[in-house]
Coordinates of C-alpha atoms and ligand atoms in Angstrom, one line a residue:
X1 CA 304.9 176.6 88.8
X2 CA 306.6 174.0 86.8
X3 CA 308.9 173.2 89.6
X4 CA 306.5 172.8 92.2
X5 CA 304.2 170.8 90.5
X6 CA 307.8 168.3 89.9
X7 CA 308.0 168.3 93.6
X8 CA 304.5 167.5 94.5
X9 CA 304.9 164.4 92.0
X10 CA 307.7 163.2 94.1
X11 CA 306.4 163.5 96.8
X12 CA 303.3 161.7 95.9
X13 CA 305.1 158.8 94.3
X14 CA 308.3 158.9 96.8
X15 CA 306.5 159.1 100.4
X16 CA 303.4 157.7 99.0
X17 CA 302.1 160.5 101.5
X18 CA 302.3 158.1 104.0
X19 CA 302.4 160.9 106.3
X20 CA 299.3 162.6 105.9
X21 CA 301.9 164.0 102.9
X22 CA 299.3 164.8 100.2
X23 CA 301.4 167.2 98.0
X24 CA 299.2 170.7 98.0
X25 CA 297.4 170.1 94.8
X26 CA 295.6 167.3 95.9
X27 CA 294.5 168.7 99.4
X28 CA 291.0 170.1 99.2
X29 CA 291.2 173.9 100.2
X30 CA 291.0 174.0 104.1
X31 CA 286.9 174.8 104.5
X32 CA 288.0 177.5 107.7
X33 CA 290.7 180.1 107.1
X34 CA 290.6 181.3 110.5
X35 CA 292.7 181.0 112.8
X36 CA 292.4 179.2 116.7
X37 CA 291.5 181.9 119.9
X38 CA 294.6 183.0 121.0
X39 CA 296.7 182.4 118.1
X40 CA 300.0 184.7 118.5
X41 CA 300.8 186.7 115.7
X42 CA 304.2 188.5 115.3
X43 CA 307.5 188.7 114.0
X44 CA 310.9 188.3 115.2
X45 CA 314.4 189.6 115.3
X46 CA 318.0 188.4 116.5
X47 CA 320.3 191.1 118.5
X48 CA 323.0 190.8 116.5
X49 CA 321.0 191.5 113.6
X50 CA 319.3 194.6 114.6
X51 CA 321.2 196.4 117.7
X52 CA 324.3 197.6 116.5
X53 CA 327.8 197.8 118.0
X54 CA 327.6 194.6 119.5
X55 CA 331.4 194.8 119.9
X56 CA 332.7 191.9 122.0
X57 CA 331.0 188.9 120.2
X58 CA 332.6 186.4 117.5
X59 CA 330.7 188.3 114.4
X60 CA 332.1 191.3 114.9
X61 CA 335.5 189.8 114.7
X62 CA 334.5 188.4 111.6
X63 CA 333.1 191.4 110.2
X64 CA 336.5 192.5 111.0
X65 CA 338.5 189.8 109.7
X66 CA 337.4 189.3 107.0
X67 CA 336.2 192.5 105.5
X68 CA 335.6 193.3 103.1
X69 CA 333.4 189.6 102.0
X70 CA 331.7 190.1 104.9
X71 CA 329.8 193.3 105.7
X72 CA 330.1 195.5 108.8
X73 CA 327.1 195.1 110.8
X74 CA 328.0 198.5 112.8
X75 CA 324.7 200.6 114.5
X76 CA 323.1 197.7 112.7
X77 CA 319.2 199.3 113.0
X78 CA 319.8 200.5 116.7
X79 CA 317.1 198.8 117.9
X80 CA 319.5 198.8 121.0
X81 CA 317.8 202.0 121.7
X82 CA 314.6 202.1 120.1
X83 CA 313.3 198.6 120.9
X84 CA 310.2 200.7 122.3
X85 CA 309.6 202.2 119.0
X86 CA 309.8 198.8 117.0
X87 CA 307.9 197.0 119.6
X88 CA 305.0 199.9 119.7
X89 CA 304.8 199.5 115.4
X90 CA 303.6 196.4 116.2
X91 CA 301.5 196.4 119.0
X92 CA 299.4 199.0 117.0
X93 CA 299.2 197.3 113.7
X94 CA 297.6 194.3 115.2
X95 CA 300.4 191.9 116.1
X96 CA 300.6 190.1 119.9
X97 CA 303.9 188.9 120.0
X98 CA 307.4 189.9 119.6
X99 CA 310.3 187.9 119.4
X100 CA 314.0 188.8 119.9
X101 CA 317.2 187.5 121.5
X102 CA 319.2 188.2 124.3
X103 CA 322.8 189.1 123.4
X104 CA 325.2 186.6 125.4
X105 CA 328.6 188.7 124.5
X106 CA 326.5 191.8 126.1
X107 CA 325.0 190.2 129.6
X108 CA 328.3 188.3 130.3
X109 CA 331.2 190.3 129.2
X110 CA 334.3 188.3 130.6
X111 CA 334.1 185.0 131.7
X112 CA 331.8 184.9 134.7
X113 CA 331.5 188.3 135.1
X114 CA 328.0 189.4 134.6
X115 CA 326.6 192.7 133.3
X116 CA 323.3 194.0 135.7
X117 CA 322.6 196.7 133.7
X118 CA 322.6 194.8 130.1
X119 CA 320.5 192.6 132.3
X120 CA 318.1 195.3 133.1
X121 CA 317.9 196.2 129.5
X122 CA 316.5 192.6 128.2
X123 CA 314.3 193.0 131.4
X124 CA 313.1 196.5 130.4
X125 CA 312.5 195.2 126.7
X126 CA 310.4 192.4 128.0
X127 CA 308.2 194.6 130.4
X128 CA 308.0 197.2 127.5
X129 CA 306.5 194.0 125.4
X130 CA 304.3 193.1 127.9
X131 CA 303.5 196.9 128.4
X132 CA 302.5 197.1 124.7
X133 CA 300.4 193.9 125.1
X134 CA 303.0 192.1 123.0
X135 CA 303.8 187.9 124.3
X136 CA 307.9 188.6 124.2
X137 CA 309.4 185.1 122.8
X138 CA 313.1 185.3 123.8
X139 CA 316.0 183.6 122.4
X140 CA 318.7 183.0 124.6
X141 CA 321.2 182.3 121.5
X142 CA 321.2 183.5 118.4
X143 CA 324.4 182.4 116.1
X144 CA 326.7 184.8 118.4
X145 CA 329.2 183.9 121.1
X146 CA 331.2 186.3 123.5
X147 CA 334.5 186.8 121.9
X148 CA 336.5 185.3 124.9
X149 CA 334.3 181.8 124.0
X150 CA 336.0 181.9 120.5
X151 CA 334.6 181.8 117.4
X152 CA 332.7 179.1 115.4
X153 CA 335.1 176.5 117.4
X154 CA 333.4 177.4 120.5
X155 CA 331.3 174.6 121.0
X156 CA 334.2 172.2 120.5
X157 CA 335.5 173.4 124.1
X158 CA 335.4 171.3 126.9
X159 CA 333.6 173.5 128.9
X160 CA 331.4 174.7 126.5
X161 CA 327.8 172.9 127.7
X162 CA 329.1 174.6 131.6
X163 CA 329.5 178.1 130.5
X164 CA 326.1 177.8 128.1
X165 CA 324.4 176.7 131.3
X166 CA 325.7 179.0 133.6
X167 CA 324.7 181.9 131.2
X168 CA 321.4 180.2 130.6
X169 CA 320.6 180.5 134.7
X170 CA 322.0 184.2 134.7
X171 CA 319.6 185.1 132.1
X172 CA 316.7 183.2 133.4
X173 CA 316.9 185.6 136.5
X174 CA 315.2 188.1 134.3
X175 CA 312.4 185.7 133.2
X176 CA 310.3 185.9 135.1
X177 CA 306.7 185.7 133.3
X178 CA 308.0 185.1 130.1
X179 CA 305.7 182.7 128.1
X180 CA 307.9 181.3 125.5
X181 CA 311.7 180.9 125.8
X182 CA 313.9 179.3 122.6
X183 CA 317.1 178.1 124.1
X184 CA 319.1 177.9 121.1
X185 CA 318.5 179.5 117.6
X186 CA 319.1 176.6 114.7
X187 CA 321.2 174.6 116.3
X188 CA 321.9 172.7 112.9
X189 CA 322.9 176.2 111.0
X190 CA 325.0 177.5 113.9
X191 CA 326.6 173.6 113.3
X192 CA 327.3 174.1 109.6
X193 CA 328.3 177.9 110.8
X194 CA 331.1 175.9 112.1
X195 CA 333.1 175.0 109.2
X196 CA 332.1 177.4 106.8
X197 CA 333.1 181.0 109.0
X198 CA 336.2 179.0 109.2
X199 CA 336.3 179.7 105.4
X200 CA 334.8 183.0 105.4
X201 CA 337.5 184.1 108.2
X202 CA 340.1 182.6 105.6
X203 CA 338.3 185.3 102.8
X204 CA 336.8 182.2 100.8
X205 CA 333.3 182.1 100.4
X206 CA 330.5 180.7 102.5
X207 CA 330.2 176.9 101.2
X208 CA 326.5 177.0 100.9
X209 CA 326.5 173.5 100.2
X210 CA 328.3 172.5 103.8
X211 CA 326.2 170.2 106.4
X212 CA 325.8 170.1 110.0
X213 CA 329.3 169.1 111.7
X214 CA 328.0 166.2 113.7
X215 CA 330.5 166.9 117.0
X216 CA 329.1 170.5 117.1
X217 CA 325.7 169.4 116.8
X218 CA 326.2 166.5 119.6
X219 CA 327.5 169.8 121.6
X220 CA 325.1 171.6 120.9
X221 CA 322.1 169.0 121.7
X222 CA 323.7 168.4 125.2
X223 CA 323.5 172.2 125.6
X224 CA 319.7 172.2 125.2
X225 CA 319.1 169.2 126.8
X226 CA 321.1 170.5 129.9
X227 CA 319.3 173.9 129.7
X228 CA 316.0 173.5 128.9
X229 CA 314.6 172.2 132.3
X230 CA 316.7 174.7 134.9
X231 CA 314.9 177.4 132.6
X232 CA 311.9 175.4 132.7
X233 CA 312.4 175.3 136.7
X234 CA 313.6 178.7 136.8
X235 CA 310.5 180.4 134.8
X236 CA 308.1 178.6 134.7
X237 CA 308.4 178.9 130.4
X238 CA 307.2 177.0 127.9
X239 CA 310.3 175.8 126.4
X240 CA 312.1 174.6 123.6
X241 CA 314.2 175.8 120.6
X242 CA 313.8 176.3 116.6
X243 CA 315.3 174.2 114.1
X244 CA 315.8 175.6 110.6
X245 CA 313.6 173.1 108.5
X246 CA 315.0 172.3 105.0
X247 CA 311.9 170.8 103.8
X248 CA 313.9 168.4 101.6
X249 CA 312.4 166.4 99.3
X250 CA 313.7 163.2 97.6
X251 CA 314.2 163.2 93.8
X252 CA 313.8 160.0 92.0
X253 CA 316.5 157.5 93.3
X254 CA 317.8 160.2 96.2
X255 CA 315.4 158.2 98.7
X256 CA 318.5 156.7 101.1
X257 CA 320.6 160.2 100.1
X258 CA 317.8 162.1 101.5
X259 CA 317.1 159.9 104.9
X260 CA 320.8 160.2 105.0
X261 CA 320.5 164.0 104.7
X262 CA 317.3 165.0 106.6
X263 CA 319.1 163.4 109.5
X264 CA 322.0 165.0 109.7
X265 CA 319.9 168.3 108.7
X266 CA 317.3 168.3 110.7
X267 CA 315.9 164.8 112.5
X268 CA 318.8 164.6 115.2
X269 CA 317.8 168.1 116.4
X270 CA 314.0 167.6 115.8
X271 CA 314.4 164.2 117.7
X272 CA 315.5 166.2 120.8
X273 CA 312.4 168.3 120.9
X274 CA 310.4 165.2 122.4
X275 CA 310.9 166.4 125.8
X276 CA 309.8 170.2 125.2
X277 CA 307.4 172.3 125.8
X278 CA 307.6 173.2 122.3
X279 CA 309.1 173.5 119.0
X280 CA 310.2 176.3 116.2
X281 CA 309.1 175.7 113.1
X282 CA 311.6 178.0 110.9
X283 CA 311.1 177.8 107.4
X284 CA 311.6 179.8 103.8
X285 CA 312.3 177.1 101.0
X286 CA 312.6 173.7 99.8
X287 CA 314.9 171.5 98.1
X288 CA 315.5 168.2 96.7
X289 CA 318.0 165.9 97.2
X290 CA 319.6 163.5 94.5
X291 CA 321.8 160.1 95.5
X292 CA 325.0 163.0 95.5
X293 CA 323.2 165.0 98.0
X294 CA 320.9 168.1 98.2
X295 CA 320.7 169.8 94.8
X296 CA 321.7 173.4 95.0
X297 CA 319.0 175.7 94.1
X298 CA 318.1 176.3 90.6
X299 CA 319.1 179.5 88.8
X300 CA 315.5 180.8 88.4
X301 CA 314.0 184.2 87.7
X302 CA 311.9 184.2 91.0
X303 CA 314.7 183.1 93.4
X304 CA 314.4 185.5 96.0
X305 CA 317.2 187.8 96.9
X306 CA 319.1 185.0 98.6
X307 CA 319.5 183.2 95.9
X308 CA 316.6 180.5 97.6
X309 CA 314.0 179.2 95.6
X310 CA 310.2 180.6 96.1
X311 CA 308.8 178.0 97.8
X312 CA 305.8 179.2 100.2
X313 CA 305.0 175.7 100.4
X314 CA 307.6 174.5 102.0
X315 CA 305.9 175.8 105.4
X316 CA 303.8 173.2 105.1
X317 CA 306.4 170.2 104.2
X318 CA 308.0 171.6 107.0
X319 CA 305.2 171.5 109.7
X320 CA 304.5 167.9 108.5
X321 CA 307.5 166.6 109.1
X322 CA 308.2 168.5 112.2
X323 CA 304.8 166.8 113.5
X324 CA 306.3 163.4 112.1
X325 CA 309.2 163.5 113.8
X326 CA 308.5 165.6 117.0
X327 CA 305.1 164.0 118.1
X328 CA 302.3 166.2 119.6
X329 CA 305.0 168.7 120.7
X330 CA 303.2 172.2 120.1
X331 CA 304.4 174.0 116.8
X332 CA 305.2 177.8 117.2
X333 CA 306.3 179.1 113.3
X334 CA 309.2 181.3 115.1
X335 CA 310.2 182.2 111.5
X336 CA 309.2 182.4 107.9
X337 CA 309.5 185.2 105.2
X338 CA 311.5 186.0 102.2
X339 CA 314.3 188.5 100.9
X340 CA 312.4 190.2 98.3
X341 CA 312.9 194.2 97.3
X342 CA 309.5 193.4 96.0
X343 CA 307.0 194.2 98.9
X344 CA 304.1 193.0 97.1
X345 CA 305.9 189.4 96.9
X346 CA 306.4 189.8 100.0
X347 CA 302.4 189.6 100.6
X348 CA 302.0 186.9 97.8
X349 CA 304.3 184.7 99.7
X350 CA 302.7 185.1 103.2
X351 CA 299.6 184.6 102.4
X352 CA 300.1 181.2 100.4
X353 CA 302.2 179.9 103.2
X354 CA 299.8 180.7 105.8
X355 CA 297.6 178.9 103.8
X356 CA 299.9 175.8 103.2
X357 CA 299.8 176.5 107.5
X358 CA 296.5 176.2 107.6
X359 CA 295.9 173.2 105.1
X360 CA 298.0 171.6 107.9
X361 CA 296.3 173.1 111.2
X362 CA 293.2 171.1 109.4
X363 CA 294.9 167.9 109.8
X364 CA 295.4 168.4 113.5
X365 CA 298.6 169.5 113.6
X366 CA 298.9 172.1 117.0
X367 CA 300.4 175.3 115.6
X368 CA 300.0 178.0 118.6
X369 CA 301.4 181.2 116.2
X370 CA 303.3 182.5 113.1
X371 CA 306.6 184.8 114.0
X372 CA 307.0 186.8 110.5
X373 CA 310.6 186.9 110.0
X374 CA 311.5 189.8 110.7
X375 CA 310.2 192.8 111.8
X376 CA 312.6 195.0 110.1
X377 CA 315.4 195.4 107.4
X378 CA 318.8 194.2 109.3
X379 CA 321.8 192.9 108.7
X380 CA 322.1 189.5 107.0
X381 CA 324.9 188.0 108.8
X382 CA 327.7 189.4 106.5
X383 CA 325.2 191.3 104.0
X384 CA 322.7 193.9 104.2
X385 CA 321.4 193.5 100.7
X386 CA 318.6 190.8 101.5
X387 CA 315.9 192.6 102.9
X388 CA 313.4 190.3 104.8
X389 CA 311.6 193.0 106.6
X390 CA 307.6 194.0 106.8
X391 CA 309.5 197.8 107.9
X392 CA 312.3 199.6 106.1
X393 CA 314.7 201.4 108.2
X394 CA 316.6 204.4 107.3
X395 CA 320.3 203.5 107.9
X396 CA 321.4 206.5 108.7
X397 CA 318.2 208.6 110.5
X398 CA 316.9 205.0 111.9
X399 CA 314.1 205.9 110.8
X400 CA 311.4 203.2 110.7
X401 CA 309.4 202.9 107.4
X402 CA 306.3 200.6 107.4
X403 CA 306.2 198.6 104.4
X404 CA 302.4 197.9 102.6
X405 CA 302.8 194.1 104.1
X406 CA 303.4 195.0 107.5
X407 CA 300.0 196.6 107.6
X408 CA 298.4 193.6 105.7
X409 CA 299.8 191.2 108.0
X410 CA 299.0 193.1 111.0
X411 CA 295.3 193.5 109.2
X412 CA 295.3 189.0 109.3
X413 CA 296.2 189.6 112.7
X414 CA 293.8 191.3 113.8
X415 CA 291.0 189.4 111.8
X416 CA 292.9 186.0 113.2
X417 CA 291.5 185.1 109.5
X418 CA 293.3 184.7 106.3
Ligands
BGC501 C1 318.1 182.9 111.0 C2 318.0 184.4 110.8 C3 318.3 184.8 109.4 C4 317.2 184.2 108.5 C5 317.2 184.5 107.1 C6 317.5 182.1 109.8 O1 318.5 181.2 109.5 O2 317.6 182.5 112.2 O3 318.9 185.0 111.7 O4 318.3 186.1 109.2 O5 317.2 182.8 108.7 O6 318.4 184.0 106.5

């Protein structure tokens, strides 16, 4: 691919692989494509995304707003209610871990006042996980906020790190022998989410271009930093929290743009990982960046359907860098996958980026598992037209359709071996 090939010369003559950076073509095939004993293998969701009639959080509002730009997420896939069912696809294809999110507008209603039955529920979906023989990896945020927080301003409240915090110790009274807990989902996507609902509420479109606000981001790095070790305390849980990697590149004279860039992107949030137990890698694509900045996608025939470049590589850039910044931290892939209608793609692009994962396993680098994202077709935060699932669901029956990949994913799974 013409475009890859490009990249891997920048890379080679731009970081002069000084980080153990040898662009793909030159790395000799890893000699093992298995995997390490107790490797977790899954795939992951977001409550938002799959429940349905999450009524009381900031999306919704939006979905309300500003319809009709932004889709109605509505039953979504009512995994609400048949969480069991999802979690018991996987469990018998092969797969030994789940992740999902717990839904903050849902477990604290009105300020303070705390639901114990939505409680129950994220504590009956985890003991149905474990049940299944599934590791649940839980999420304690994931891009929504209760509507009386406010909307994408929220983190600019004064009391926004306090009410985080005192959600983050409700929820960690249902914890209890959960392995893996994320704090936050992409801090540095929910901090460009900032500015550019604010544009989507106003019925312009989402600025795909638009970086990190740097206020929400220093809000949202306090957040974790203040919630991570009363979890810690609380649970006993690895944890940590995922950062969307960008796996930016620099093209010919972009080297200070893209230092500039990767920072804001990515490096302030990866930075703040040091301390954790460990860190999500959440990857898809790659891009370069030029002195003006990162340079938007090309207009290619095998963009997938979000318009992203195909870039199963970039799992690897991303791991690399991640381990450059982070340290030893332990890796956990929390997401990867593409929007493709195209299920066969689907399986062409998993399997090269596991291999780009592996190819950087065999450095050294400590990758404990690989969260496929996502289990199912769900709603795209304003769209339902990507679909990134390894199972089709029937909108209107719910019912769940298996997809060829899901089985040859769960088949790697099971073999631990690509
Ligand atoms: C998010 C998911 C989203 C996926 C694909 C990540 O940014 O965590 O919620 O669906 O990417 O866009």
């Amino acid at each position: 691919m013409v475009a890859r090939a490009t990249d891997a010369s920048y890379c080679r003559a731009q970081l002069g692989c000084a980080r153990n950076q040898r662009p793909s073509s030159m790395r000799r095939p890893a000699l093992t494509r298995t995997f390490p004993g107790g490797f977790l293998w899954g795939a992951a969701t977001a409550a938002h995304q799959v429940e349905g009639n999450n009524l009381n959080n900031d999306w919704w509002k939006l979905e309300q707003d500003a319809a009709p730009h932004v889709q109605y997420s509505g039953d979504a896939v009512d995994s609400y209610h048949r969480y069991e069912e999802d979690m018991r696809l996987l469990a018998e294809a092969g797969f030994t871990a789940y992740r999902f999110s717990l839904e903050w507008s849902r477990i604290e209603p009105l300020p303070g006042k705390f639901s114990r039955a939505e409680l129950a529920h994220y504590r009956r979906m985890i003991d149905t996980a474990q049940r299944l023989g599934l590791t649940p990896v839980v999420t304690l945020h994931h891009f929504t906020h209760p509507g009386w927080l406010g909307a994408h301003d929220a983190w600019l409240r004064d009391d926004a790190i306090k009410l985080f915090t005192r959600y983050a110790e409700e929820a960690s009274t249902i914890l209890d022998g959960v392995e893996w807990v994320c704090t936050i989902n992409e801090p540095n996507v929910l901090a460009v989410n900032h500015g550019a609902l604010a544009e989507v509420a106003a019925g312009r479109p989402y600025p795909f271009d638009a970086l990190p606000d740097q206020r929400v981001g220093a809000a949202l790095i306090e957040a974790h930093r203040a919630t991570a070790p009363l979890v810690r305390q609380a649970t006993g849980a690895k944890v940590g929290w995922t950062v969307a990697n960008q796996a930016l590149l620099p093209a010919p004279g972009g080297e200070a743009k893209h230092a500039e860039v990767q920072w804001i992107w990515e490096d302030r949030y990866l930075e703040t990982s040091r301390d954790d137990d460990f860190i999500g890698v959440q990857s898809y694509t790659s891009q370069l960046v030029d002195e003006n900045g990162i340079i938007a996608h090309p207009e290619r025939p095998d963009n997938t359907i979000t318009g992203w470049a195909y870039r199963p590589d970039a799992i690897g850039i991303a791991v690399r860098h991640t381990r450059d910044v982070v340290g030893d931290v332990p890796i956990l892939i929390t997401e990867n996958g593409i929007a493709t209608g195209d299920d066969e793609r689907r399986i062409a692009y998993t399997r090269e980026a596991l291999g780009h994962l592996l190819d950087a396993m065999a450095e050294g680098i400590d990758v404990r598992g690989y969260l496929h994202w996502s289990l199912l077709d769900n709603f795209e935060w304003g769209r339902w037209e990507p679909t990134f699932g390894l199972v089709a669901v029937d909108r209107e029956t719910f019912e769940r359709r298996p997809k060829p990949s899901f089985g040859w994913l769960g088949s790697v799974a099971k073999a631990n071996t690509l």
